[in-house]
mmCIF file of C-alpha atoms in Angstrom:
data_model
loop_
_atom_site.group_PDB
_atom_site.id
_atom_site.type_symbol
_atom_site.label_atom_id
_atom_site.label_comp_id
_atom_site.label_asym_id
_atom_site.label_seq_id
_atom_site.Cartn_x
_atom_site.Cartn_y
_atom_site.Cartn_z
ATOM 1 C CA MET A 1 273.434 84.251 250.561
ATOM 2 C CA ASN A 2 271.708 82.795 253.629
ATOM 3 C CA ASN A 3 272.605 85.805 255.637
ATOM 4 C CA VAL A 4 270.831 88.051 253.155
ATOM 5 C CA ASN A 5 267.522 86.070 253.362
ATOM 6 C CA GLU A 6 267.490 85.782 257.129
ATOM 7 C CA ILE A 7 264.897 87.974 258.959
ATOM 8 C CA ASP A 8 266.279 90.139 261.623
ATOM 9 C CA LEU A 9 263.657 89.886 264.445
ATOM 10 C CA SER A 10 265.134 92.705 266.392
ATOM 11 C CA GLN A 11 264.950 94.893 263.328
ATOM 12 C CA VAL A 12 261.265 93.963 262.880
ATOM 13 C CA LEU A 13 260.414 94.772 266.485
ATOM 14 C CA LYS A 14 262.311 98.002 266.181
ATOM 15 C CA SER A 15 260.334 98.960 263.099
ATOM 16 C CA LEU A 16 257.024 98.085 264.842
ATOM 17 C CA LYS A 17 258.007 100.185 267.789
ATOM 18 C CA GLU A 18 258.859 103.073 265.553
ATOM 19 C CA ARG A 19 255.374 102.897 263.992
ATOM 20 C CA ASN A 20 253.406 102.133 267.147
ATOM 21 C CA ARG A 21 251.348 105.265 266.728
ATOM 22 C CA PHE A 22 250.256 104.067 263.329
ATOM 23 C CA ILE A 23 249.351 100.653 264.682
ATOM 24 C CA VAL A 24 247.410 102.045 267.649
ATOM 25 C CA GLY A 25 245.738 104.657 265.528
ATOM 26 C CA LEU A 26 244.635 102.285 262.786
ATOM 27 C CA THR A 27 243.446 99.681 265.265
ATOM 28 C CA SER A 28 241.500 102.274 267.253
ATOM 29 C CA ILE A 29 239.950 103.865 264.175
ATOM 30 C CA VAL A 30 238.784 100.565 262.697
ATOM 31 C CA THR A 31 237.430 99.347 266.052
ATOM 32 C CA LEU A 32 235.669 102.651 266.657
ATOM 33 C CA ILE A 33 234.113 102.541 263.184
ATOM 34 C CA VAL A 34 232.759 99.040 263.865
ATOM 35 C CA ILE A 35 231.367 100.104 267.247
ATOM 36 C CA VAL A 36 229.656 103.126 265.718
ATOM 37 C CA TYR A 37 228.209 100.949 262.997
ATOM 38 C CA LEU A 38 226.868 98.418 265.470
ATOM 39 C CA LEU A 39 225.298 101.120 267.599
ATOM 40 C CA SER A 40 223.746 102.803 264.591
ATOM 41 C CA PHE A 41 222.613 99.943 262.413
ATOM 42 C CA ALA A 42 222.778 96.683 264.351
ATOM 43 C CA PRO A 43 219.652 95.470 266.225
ATOM 44 C CA PRO A 44 219.415 96.594 269.880
ATOM 45 C CA SER A 45 219.674 94.370 272.891
ATOM 46 C CA GLN A 46 217.076 91.644 272.994
ATOM 47 C CA TYR A 47 215.500 89.792 275.909
ATOM 48 C CA LYS A 48 212.672 87.479 276.984
ATOM 49 C CA ILE A 49 210.465 87.331 280.109
ATOM 50 C CA LYS A 50 209.613 84.100 281.926
ATOM 51 C CA THR A 51 207.728 83.049 285.039
ATOM 52 C CA SER A 52 206.771 79.576 286.295
ATOM 53 C CA PHE A 53 204.282 78.014 288.705
ATOM 54 C CA HIS A 54 202.456 74.734 289.342
ATOM 55 C CA LYS A 55 199.102 73.502 290.599
ATOM 56 C CA PRO A 56 197.830 74.604 294.026
ATOM 57 C CA SER A 57 198.889 72.842 297.186
ATOM 58 C CA GLU A 58 196.719 70.277 298.916
ATOM 59 C CA SER A 59 196.145 72.687 301.804
ATOM 60 C CA SER A 60 194.641 75.231 299.399
ATOM 61 C CA VAL A 61 192.354 72.573 297.939
ATOM 62 C CA LEU A 62 191.283 71.550 301.435
ATOM 63 C CA GLN A 63 190.484 75.167 302.269
ATOM 64 C CA ILE A 64 188.478 75.514 299.039
ATOM 65 C CA ASN A 65 186.436 72.415 299.845
ATOM 66 C CA LYS A 66 186.035 73.551 303.445
ATOM 67 C CA TYR A 67 184.126 76.602 302.308
ATOM 68 C CA SER A 68 182.270 74.725 299.563
ATOM 69 C CA LEU A 69 178.796 73.238 299.797
ATOM 70 C CA LEU A 70 179.927 70.189 297.869
ATOM 71 C CA ALA A 71 183.539 69.103 298.381
ATOM 72 C CA ASP A 72 184.103 68.349 294.692
ATOM 73 C CA LYS A 73 187.162 70.493 293.964
ATOM 74 C CA THR A 74 190.529 68.932 293.133
ATOM 75 C CA ALA A 75 193.919 70.479 292.496
ATOM 76 C CA GLU A 76 193.586 69.618 288.795
ATOM 77 C CA SER A 77 190.121 71.165 288.401
ATOM 78 C CA VAL A 78 191.140 74.356 290.211
ATOM 79 C CA PHE A 79 194.369 74.581 288.214
ATOM 80 C CA THR A 80 192.535 74.041 284.925
ATOM 81 C CA LEU A 81 190.191 76.909 285.733
ATOM 82 C CA PHE A 82 193.177 79.079 286.647
ATOM 83 C CA LEU A 83 194.946 78.327 283.337
ATOM 84 C CA THR A 84 191.751 79.180 281.459
ATOM 85 C CA ASN A 85 191.607 82.574 283.139
ATOM 86 C CA LEU A 86 195.334 83.093 282.665
ATOM 87 C CA ASN A 87 195.093 82.429 278.937
ATOM 88 C CA SER A 88 192.166 84.809 278.490
ATOM 89 C CA ALA A 89 193.004 87.663 276.139
ATOM 90 C CA VAL A 90 190.226 89.703 277.742
ATOM 91 C CA LEU A 91 191.842 89.352 281.170
ATOM 92 C CA GLN A 92 195.288 90.207 279.819
ATOM 93 C CA LYS A 93 193.960 93.311 278.116
ATOM 94 C CA GLN A 94 192.053 94.348 281.234
ATOM 95 C CA VAL A 95 195.201 93.989 283.356
ATOM 96 C CA PHE A 96 197.163 96.051 280.846
ATOM 97 C CA LEU A 97 194.611 98.865 280.933
ATOM 98 C CA ASP A 98 193.818 98.791 284.654
ATOM 99 C CA GLY A 99 197.476 98.567 285.597
ATOM 100 C CA GLY A 100 198.346 101.688 283.623
ATOM 101 C CA TYR A 101 201.051 99.888 281.666
ATOM 102 C CA ARG A 102 200.580 102.146 278.674
ATOM 103 C CA ASP A 103 201.680 105.134 280.729
ATOM 104 C CA LYS A 104 204.504 103.136 282.279
ATOM 105 C CA LEU A 105 205.834 102.143 278.853
ATOM 106 C CA GLN A 106 205.500 105.677 277.551
ATOM 107 C CA LYS A 107 207.543 106.933 280.497
ATOM 108 C CA GLU A 108 210.261 104.511 279.405
ATOM 109 C CA GLY A 109 210.234 105.995 275.940
ATOM 110 C CA VAL A 110 207.984 103.410 274.274
ATOM 111 C CA VAL A 111 205.502 105.112 271.977
ATOM 112 C CA ILE A 112 202.117 103.364 271.652
ATOM 113 C CA GLU A 113 199.869 104.806 268.973
ATOM 114 C CA ASP A 114 197.145 102.134 268.772
ATOM 115 C CA VAL A 115 196.562 100.654 272.216
ATOM 116 C CA ASP A 116 194.279 97.830 271.051
ATOM 117 C CA SER A 117 196.683 96.680 268.351
ATOM 118 C CA TYR A 118 199.658 96.924 270.687
ATOM 119 C CA ILE A 119 197.900 94.927 273.415
ATOM 120 C CA THR A 120 196.713 92.312 270.905
ATOM 121 C CA ASP A 121 200.157 91.898 269.382
ATOM 122 C CA PHE A 122 201.807 91.896 272.779
ATOM 123 C CA THR A 123 199.496 89.391 274.496
ATOM 124 C CA GLN A 124 199.651 87.043 271.528
ATOM 125 C CA LEU A 125 203.344 86.587 272.278
ATOM 126 C CA ILE A 126 202.559 85.092 275.698
ATOM 127 C CA LEU A 127 203.214 81.362 275.660
ATOM 128 C CA ILE A 128 202.005 78.927 278.342
ATOM 129 C CA SER A 129 203.786 75.572 278.446
ATOM 130 C CA LYS A 130 204.053 72.624 280.848
ATOM 131 C CA ASP A 131 207.050 70.394 281.480
ATOM 132 C CA ASN A 132 207.292 66.856 282.821
ATOM 133 C CA SER A 133 207.483 68.021 286.453
ATOM 134 C CA ASP A 134 204.033 69.662 286.257
ATOM 135 C CA ILE A 135 205.646 73.109 286.363
ATOM 136 C CA VAL A 136 203.924 75.564 284.021
ATOM 137 C CA GLU A 137 205.906 78.363 282.434
ATOM 138 C CA VAL A 138 204.575 81.628 281.090
ATOM 139 C CA GLU A 139 207.045 83.426 278.873
ATOM 140 C CA LEU A 140 207.539 85.737 275.941
ATOM 141 C CA PRO A 141 209.817 83.469 273.915
ATOM 142 C CA HIS A 142 209.827 85.727 270.881
ATOM 143 C CA ILE A 143 212.493 88.367 270.752
ATOM 144 C CA LEU A 144 211.420 91.713 272.191
ATOM 145 C CA SER A 145 213.429 94.859 271.654
ATOM 146 C CA ALA A 146 213.924 97.687 274.095
ATOM 147 C CA GLN A 147 212.335 100.087 271.603
ATOM 148 C CA SER A 148 208.975 98.297 271.750
ATOM 149 C CA SER A 149 208.947 97.248 275.409
ATOM 150 C CA ASN A 150 210.699 97.530 278.725
ATOM 151 C CA PRO A 151 211.827 94.390 280.553
ATOM 152 C CA ASP A 152 210.941 95.650 284.017
ATOM 153 C CA VAL A 153 207.493 96.805 282.941
ATOM 154 C CA VAL A 154 206.831 93.578 281.060
ATOM 155 C CA SER A 155 207.935 91.512 284.089
ATOM 156 C CA GLU A 156 205.581 93.493 286.280
ATOM 157 C CA PHE A 157 202.829 92.977 283.714
ATOM 158 C CA LEU A 158 203.242 89.186 283.689
ATOM 159 C CA ASN A 159 203.282 89.046 287.490
ATOM 160 C CA GLU A 160 200.106 91.126 287.553
ATOM 161 C CA ILE A 161 198.462 88.745 285.074
ATOM 162 C CA LEU A 162 199.279 85.803 287.347
ATOM 163 C CA LEU A 163 197.909 87.581 290.410
ATOM 164 C CA THR A 164 194.745 88.709 288.615
ATOM 165 C CA ALA A 165 194.087 85.239 287.171
ATOM 166 C CA ASP A 166 194.573 83.722 290.624
ATOM 167 C CA ASN A 167 192.211 86.237 292.242
ATOM 168 C CA LYS A 168 189.647 85.747 289.506
ATOM 169 C CA THR A 169 189.782 81.973 289.920
ATOM 170 C CA VAL A 170 189.408 82.193 293.701
ATOM 171 C CA THR A 171 186.591 84.731 293.317
ATOM 172 C CA SER A 172 184.771 82.597 290.748
ATOM 173 C CA ILE A 173 185.046 79.541 293.022
ATOM 174 C CA ASN A 174 183.723 81.569 295.952
ATOM 175 C CA LYS A 175 180.860 82.941 293.870
ATOM 176 C CA LEU A 176 179.994 79.455 292.626
ATOM 177 C CA ASN A 177 180.012 78.147 296.181
ATOM 178 C CA GLN A 178 177.876 81.051 297.357
ATOM 179 C CA LEU A 179 175.458 80.456 294.478
ATOM 180 C CA LYS A 180 175.165 76.800 295.483
ATOM 181 C CA ILE A 181 174.593 77.811 299.089
ATOM 182 C CA VAL A 182 171.968 80.415 298.133
ATOM 183 C CA ASN A 183 170.177 77.876 295.940
ATOM 184 C CA ARG A 184 170.246 75.364 298.764
ATOM 185 C CA LEU A 185 168.878 77.976 301.180
ATOM 186 C CA GLN A 186 166.060 78.657 298.746
ATOM 187 C CA ASP A 187 165.351 74.927 298.530
ATOM 188 C CA ILE A 188 165.357 74.748 302.331
ATOM 189 C CA THR A 189 162.890 77.637 302.495
ATOM 190 C CA SER A 190 160.612 75.906 299.981
ATOM 191 C CA GLU A 191 160.860 72.553 301.764
ATOM 192 C CA ARG A 192 160.211 74.211 305.109
ATOM 193 C CA GLN A 193 157.181 76.047 303.741
ATOM 194 C CA LEU A 194 155.794 72.832 302.263
ATOM 195 C CA LEU A 195 156.250 71.037 305.580
ATOM 196 C CA LEU A 196 154.561 73.894 307.451
ATOM 197 C CA THR A 197 151.693 73.878 304.975
ATOM 198 C CA LYS A 198 151.294 70.133 305.409
ATOM 199 C CA LEU A 199 151.440 70.482 309.190
ATOM 200 C CA LYS A 200 148.780 73.184 309.105
ATOM 201 C CA GLN A 201 146.563 71.105 306.853
ATOM 202 C CA ASP A 202 147.022 68.101 309.136
ATOM 203 C CA ARG A 203 146.160 70.258 312.147
ATOM 204 C CA LEU A 204 143.061 71.670 310.476
ATOM 205 C CA SER A 205 142.065 68.168 309.402
ATOM 206 C CA GLN A 206 142.537 66.979 312.965
ATOM 207 C CA ILE A 207 140.368 69.838 314.235
ATOM 208 C CA LYS A 208 137.715 68.968 311.672
ATOM 209 C CA ARG A 209 137.771 65.285 312.639
ATOM 210 C CA ILE A 210 137.495 66.163 316.336
ATOM 211 C CA LYS A 211 134.603 68.541 315.658
ATOM 212 C CA GLU A 212 132.823 65.919 313.585
ATOM 213 C CA ALA A 213 133.346 63.374 316.347
ATOM 214 C CA ASP A 214 132.095 65.892 318.919
ATOM 215 C CA SER A 215 129.069 66.655 316.770
ATOM 216 C CA GLN A 216 128.298 62.968 316.634
ATOM 217 C CA LYS A 217 128.707 62.689 320.416
ATOM 218 C CA LEU A 218 126.538 65.790 320.853
ATOM 219 C CA ARG A 219 123.750 64.335 318.720
ATOM 220 C CA GLU A 220 123.931 61.054 320.566
ATOM 221 C CA THR A 221 123.842 62.825 323.938
ATOM 222 C CA ASN A 222 120.904 65.001 322.897
ATOM 223 C CA ASN A 223 119.113 61.899 321.716
ATOM 224 C CA LYS A 224 119.710 60.317 325.102
ATOM 225 C CA ILE A 225 118.398 63.445 326.815
ATOM 226 C CA ASP A 226 115.314 63.473 324.603
ATOM 227 C CA ALA A 227 114.801 59.791 325.268
ATOM 228 C CA ALA A 228 115.176 60.295 329.032
ATOM 229 C CA ARG A 229 112.708 63.199 328.986
ATOM 230 C CA LEU A 230 110.238 61.209 326.920
ATOM 231 C CA THR A 231 110.554 58.275 329.296
ATOM 232 C CA ALA A 232 110.028 60.563 332.284
ATOM 233 C CA LYS A 233 106.981 62.136 330.628
ATOM 234 C CA VAL A 234 105.486 58.763 329.770
ATOM 235 C CA GLU A 235 106.081 57.553 333.301
ATOM 236 C CA ARG A 236 104.408 60.731 334.675
ATOM 237 C CA MET A 237 101.420 60.323 332.361
ATOM 238 C CA ASN A 238 101.111 56.668 333.350
ATOM 239 C CA GLN A 239 101.287 57.645 336.977
ATOM 240 C CA ILE A 240 98.541 60.253 336.427
ATOM 241 C CA ALA A 241 96.351 57.611 334.773
ATOM 242 C CA ILE A 242 96.901 55.170 337.636
ATOM 243 C CA LEU A 243 96.210 57.819 340.262
ATOM 244 C CA THR A 244 93.118 59.004 338.356
ATOM 245 C CA ASN A 245 91.695 55.515 338.328
ATOM 246 C CA ALA A 246 92.508 55.128 342.029
ATOM 247 C CA ALA A 247 90.854 58.499 342.818
ATOM 248 C CA LYS A 248 87.684 57.502 340.935
ATOM 249 C CA LEU A 249 87.609 54.217 342.765
ATOM 250 C CA ALA A 250 88.154 55.922 346.140
ATOM 251 C CA GLY A 251 85.343 58.397 345.393
ATOM 252 C CA THR A 252 83.015 55.607 344.387
ATOM 253 C CA LEU A 253 83.785 53.746 347.617
ATOM 254 C CA GLY A 254 83.463 56.920 349.673
ATOM 255 C CA ILE A 255 87.033 56.963 350.872
ATOM 256 C CA THR A 256 87.944 60.638 350.841
ATOM 257 C CA GLY A 257 90.631 60.742 353.491
ATOM 258 C CA ASN A 258 93.743 58.640 353.914
ATOM 259 C CA ASN A 259 93.788 55.581 356.132
ATOM 260 C CA LEU A 260 97.444 55.709 357.060
ATOM 261 C CA ASN A 261 96.683 56.196 360.811
ATOM 262 C CA GLN A 262 94.780 52.930 360.988
ATOM 263 C CA PHE A 263 97.923 50.945 360.482
ATOM 264 C CA ASN A 264 99.304 52.104 363.873
ATOM 265 C CA ASN A 265 96.429 50.657 366.040
ATOM 266 C CA GLY A 266 95.258 47.154 366.785
ATOM 267 C CA LYS A 267 96.830 43.834 367.336
ATOM 268 C CA ASN A 268 98.174 43.377 363.838
ATOM 269 C CA ASN A 269 100.516 46.402 363.868
ATOM 270 C CA THR A 270 103.565 44.390 363.005
ATOM 271 C CA ILE A 271 101.936 42.650 360.055
ATOM 272 C CA LEU A 272 100.409 45.881 358.764
ATOM 273 C CA ASN A 273 103.750 47.700 359.031
ATOM 274 C CA ILE A 274 105.350 45.026 356.980
ATOM 275 C CA ALA A 275 102.525 45.248 354.453
ATOM 276 C CA ILE A 276 102.891 49.038 354.232
ATOM 277 C CA GLN A 277 106.615 48.812 353.819
ATOM 278 C CA SER A 278 106.336 46.272 351.058
ATOM 279 C CA GLY A 279 103.433 48.002 349.387
ATOM 280 C CA ALA A 280 101.731 44.720 348.605
ATOM 281 C CA ASN A 281 97.941 44.275 348.860
ATOM 282 C CA ILE A 282 97.452 47.950 349.919
ATOM 283 C CA PRO A 283 95.840 49.879 347.038
ATOM 284 C CA ASP A 284 96.468 53.592 346.626
ATOM 285 C CA TRP A 285 92.756 54.447 346.668
ATOM 286 C CA TYR A 286 92.452 52.972 350.115
ATOM 287 C CA LEU A 287 95.793 54.137 351.461
ATOM 288 C CA TYR A 288 95.617 57.779 350.340
ATOM 289 C CA GLY A 289 91.964 58.450 349.754
ATOM 290 C CA GLU A 290 90.247 60.520 347.060
ATOM 291 C CA THR A 291 91.409 63.929 348.310
ATOM 292 C CA ALA A 292 95.113 63.058 348.413
ATOM 293 C CA LEU A 293 94.941 61.278 345.095
ATOM 294 C CA LEU A 294 93.343 64.258 343.354
ATOM 295 C CA GLU A 295 96.021 66.537 344.818
ATOM 296 C CA MET A 296 98.752 64.235 343.564
ATOM 297 C CA ILE A 297 97.147 64.195 340.133
ATOM 298 C CA ALA A 298 96.987 67.977 340.097
ATOM 299 C CA LEU A 299 100.649 68.254 341.030
ATOM 300 C CA LEU A 300 101.697 65.821 338.318
ATOM 301 C CA GLU A 301 99.626 67.650 335.692
ATOM 302 C CA ALA A 302 100.964 71.044 336.788
ATOM 303 C CA ARG A 303 104.627 69.939 336.515
ATOM 304 C CA GLU A 304 106.352 72.074 333.846
ATOM 305 C CA SER A 305 109.473 69.941 333.428
ATOM 306 C CA ASP A 306 110.455 66.443 334.313
ATOM 307 C CA ASP A 307 114.233 67.270 334.199
ATOM 308 C CA PRO A 308 114.700 67.540 337.977
ATOM 309 C CA TYR A 309 113.314 63.990 338.274
ATOM 310 C CA ILE A 310 115.773 62.534 335.697
ATOM 311 C CA PRO A 311 119.105 61.711 337.478
ATOM 312 C CA GLU A 312 121.063 60.877 334.311
ATOM 313 C CA LEU A 313 120.452 64.399 332.918
ATOM 314 C CA VAL A 314 123.237 65.726 335.138
ATOM 315 C CA LEU A 315 125.767 63.404 333.551
ATOM 316 C CA LEU A 316 124.443 64.077 330.064
ATOM 317 C CA ASP A 317 124.540 67.873 330.572
ATOM 318 C CA ASN A 318 128.137 67.624 331.808
ATOM 319 C CA LEU A 319 129.030 65.601 328.738
ATOM 320 C CA ILE A 320 127.507 68.271 326.455
ATOM 321 C CA ASN A 321 129.465 70.969 328.264
ATOM 322 C CA GLU A 322 132.703 69.005 327.766
ATOM 323 C CA ILE A 323 131.938 68.555 324.079
ATOM 324 C CA ASN A 324 131.165 72.247 323.568
ATOM 325 C CA ASN A 325 134.355 73.265 325.380
ATOM 326 C CA ASN A 326 136.801 70.738 323.944
ATOM 327 C CA ALA A 327 140.254 71.799 325.244
ATOM 328 C CA LEU A 328 142.119 69.982 322.461
ATOM 329 C CA ILE A 329 140.264 71.925 319.765
ATOM 330 C CA GLN A 330 141.022 75.202 321.503
ATOM 331 C CA THR A 331 144.702 74.285 321.769
ATOM 332 C CA LEU A 332 144.925 73.328 318.097
ATOM 333 C CA GLU A 333 143.062 76.450 316.948
ATOM 334 C CA GLN A 334 145.264 78.778 319.031
ATOM 335 C CA ARG A 335 148.556 77.285 317.810
ATOM 336 C CA PHE A 336 150.535 79.836 315.759
ATOM 337 C CA ASP A 337 153.651 77.778 314.947
ATOM 338 C CA ASP A 338 153.577 74.151 313.866
ATOM 339 C CA SER A 339 157.358 73.827 313.305
ATOM 340 C CA PRO A 340 158.225 72.368 316.746
ATOM 341 C CA PHE A 341 156.025 69.379 315.950
ATOM 342 C CA ASN A 342 158.121 68.178 312.989
ATOM 343 C CA SER A 343 161.726 66.964 313.315
ATOM 344 C CA GLU A 344 162.461 67.569 309.601
ATOM 345 C CA ILE A 345 161.874 71.295 310.043
ATOM 346 C CA SER A 346 164.351 71.356 312.922
ATOM 347 C CA LYS A 347 166.941 69.660 310.716
ATOM 348 C CA LEU A 348 166.320 72.154 307.904
ATOM 349 C CA ASP A 349 166.627 75.094 310.302
ATOM 350 C CA PHE A 350 169.930 73.725 311.608
ATOM 351 C CA GLU A 351 171.221 73.260 308.054
ATOM 352 C CA ALA A 352 170.175 76.813 307.132
ATOM 353 C CA ILE A 353 172.104 78.243 310.096
ATOM 354 C CA ASN A 354 175.231 76.338 309.058
ATOM 355 C CA LEU A 355 174.895 77.495 305.439
ATOM 356 C CA LYS A 356 174.518 81.133 306.471
ATOM 357 C CA ASN A 357 177.663 80.835 308.570
ATOM 358 C CA LEU A 358 179.331 79.197 305.587
ATOM 359 C CA ILE A 359 178.446 82.185 303.382
ATOM 360 C CA SER A 360 180.081 84.527 305.884
ATOM 361 C CA LEU A 361 183.232 82.402 306.026
ATOM 362 C CA ASN A 362 183.251 81.989 302.247
ATOM 363 C CA SER A 363 183.052 85.721 301.561
ATOM 364 C CA ASN A 364 185.985 86.369 303.898
ATOM 365 C CA SER A 365 188.142 83.430 302.847
ATOM 366 C CA THR A 366 191.442 84.497 301.280
ATOM 367 C CA ASN A 367 193.682 81.774 302.632
ATOM 368 C CA PHE A 368 193.878 79.665 299.496
ATOM 369 C CA ASN A 369 195.194 80.083 295.963
ATOM 370 C CA ALA A 370 194.486 78.552 292.589
ATOM 371 C CA MET A 371 198.198 78.052 291.846
ATOM 372 C CA LYS A 372 201.543 77.928 293.616
ATOM 373 C CA LEU A 373 204.152 80.360 292.304
ATOM 374 C CA TYR A 374 207.482 78.746 291.496
ATOM 375 C CA GLN A 375 209.346 81.739 290.081
ATOM 376 C CA THR A 376 208.287 85.332 289.597
ATOM 377 C CA ALA A 377 208.624 86.952 286.189
ATOM 378 C CA THR A 378 212.212 87.910 285.387
ATOM 379 C CA SER A 379 213.822 89.340 282.262
ATOM 380 C CA GLN A 380 216.736 87.643 280.516
ATOM 381 C CA ILE A 381 218.883 89.446 277.955
ATOM 382 C CA LEU A 382 219.517 87.275 274.940
ATOM 383 C CA PRO A 383 223.147 86.902 273.896
ATOM 384 C CA THR A 384 224.212 88.882 270.771
ATOM 385 C CA LYS A 385 227.266 88.830 268.422
ATOM 386 C CA ASN A 386 228.083 92.525 268.860
ATOM 387 C CA ARG A 387 230.842 91.895 271.382
ATOM 388 C CA LEU A 388 232.384 89.192 269.215
ATOM 389 C CA ILE A 389 232.270 91.505 266.211
ATOM 390 C CA VAL A 390 234.036 94.261 268.169
ATOM 391 C CA ILE A 391 236.720 91.822 269.354
ATOM 392 C CA LEU A 392 237.238 90.492 265.853
ATOM 393 C CA ALA A 393 237.395 94.020 264.487
ATOM 394 C CA PHE A 394 239.998 94.939 267.088
ATOM 395 C CA ILE A 395 242.141 91.883 266.385
ATOM 396 C CA GLY A 396 241.754 92.225 262.645
ATOM 397 C CA SER A 397 242.615 95.900 262.585
ATOM 398 C CA PHE A 398 245.578 95.255 264.864
ATOM 399 C CA MET A 399 246.922 92.505 262.594
ATOM 400 C CA LEU A 400 246.249 94.663 259.524
ATOM 401 C CA SER A 401 248.194 97.527 260.991
ATOM 402 C CA ILE A 402 251.174 95.224 261.698
ATOM 403 C CA VAL A 403 251.059 93.871 258.165
ATOM 404 C CA LEU A 404 250.950 97.386 256.769
ATOM 405 C CA VAL A 405 253.915 98.400 258.899
ATOM 406 C CA LEU A 406 255.917 95.400 257.709
ATOM 407 C CA LEU A 407 255.011 96.152 254.103
ATOM 408 C CA MET A 408 256.008 99.764 254.498
ATOM 409 C CA ASN A 409 259.352 98.736 256.009
ATOM 410 C CA ALA A 410 259.954 96.221 253.246
ATOM 411 C CA LEU A 411 259.274 98.801 250.541
ATOM 412 C CA LYS A 412 261.502 101.255 252.294
ATOM 413 C CA GLU A 413 264.400 98.772 252.349
ATOM 414 C CA GLU A 414 263.958 98.039 248.650
ATOM 415 C CA ASP A 415 264.131 101.717 247.853
ATOM 416 C CA VAL A 416 267.349 102.069 249.863
ATOM 417 C CA THR A 417 268.893 99.079 248.111
ATOM 418 C CA SER A 418 268.009 100.459 244.676
ATOM 419 C CA ILE A 419 269.533 103.801 245.500
ATOM 420 C CA GLN A 420 272.707 102.127 246.705
ATOM 421 C CA LYS A 421 272.988 100.061 243.526
ATOM 422 C CA GLY A 422 272.440 103.120 241.380
ATOM 423 C CA LYS A 423 275.350 104.816 242.960
#
């Protein structure tokens, strides 16, 4: 009884070997059907794109501040501006259009009917996040299919967005710095012009003060000249009156000629010489006589000007000439540039030269960035269950085929046993 119920393993293996074609065929057919189904109806391969970066290096910040009028930039402020530009939908759309990514996607078999809608839907998937290590990631975390995008094109697109946002940030910083420099140059020009205007006004005021002082000196000198002339005239008129009286007296006394020769004869020559030299006790009417006195009066009355007989007129005329030809006034009036006479203008000119050089360096500066790239954009295929389904289908169909073979063998043995019993 036990021998009847025992399973003959060799017989089972022999039966499986006899029906190996059935097993292989069934297993292959079922597996192939599953593969065809997955290729036809299952979702295609899926992937996501990711790139990462962090704030700019200290050297970049130093370079930014080097070319800046005010060294007020920090790594955080520059990075914040960069993230703002990076997250701009306008910038992302502009990069998509300028980079020709529509044509690139169409070449890969991606059909884009409405560009604006496609760009809007696509850029809205971009996610910017920051971890604890200050590394910022830009990724498309939502599932993208190969029918609607291409991983290589999308990776290139994200890298281009990073580059464009970085360039825009650097350009905006440069433009802001240049605007500050231009505004400062305008302020310098205004300050310089105000200083020059003040210097000119001070110079003109100085000229006016000098001219007023010279006018006062000129009036005083002319008054002195008039006073000297009046004094000389009065003295001449007094002298005429004295000589006139002496001439009348000489005529009355009958002294017509001079008596100067009488003082050289006689025993009192020494005393008379002393008296003549001193002029005491020797009246003019007696000394000169009427004829000489009248001639002297005539000469004094015929004198047209007393100027040659006024010694101080020479000094006064020289003083007037100096006043009329003041060298300081001529120097001040002929000055065309007042800037060398103010140290503030020199400082402003020096600052303007430095700022102009700074504009040139700023416009050519490309040795700094608004971010530091940590990892370029790469595509990552998301794992799917298609392979597992194929493996399960293969194993299941293989086991099913073995079961079917065993069932067929069992039924065949029962039929043989029934036939034998019927005999």
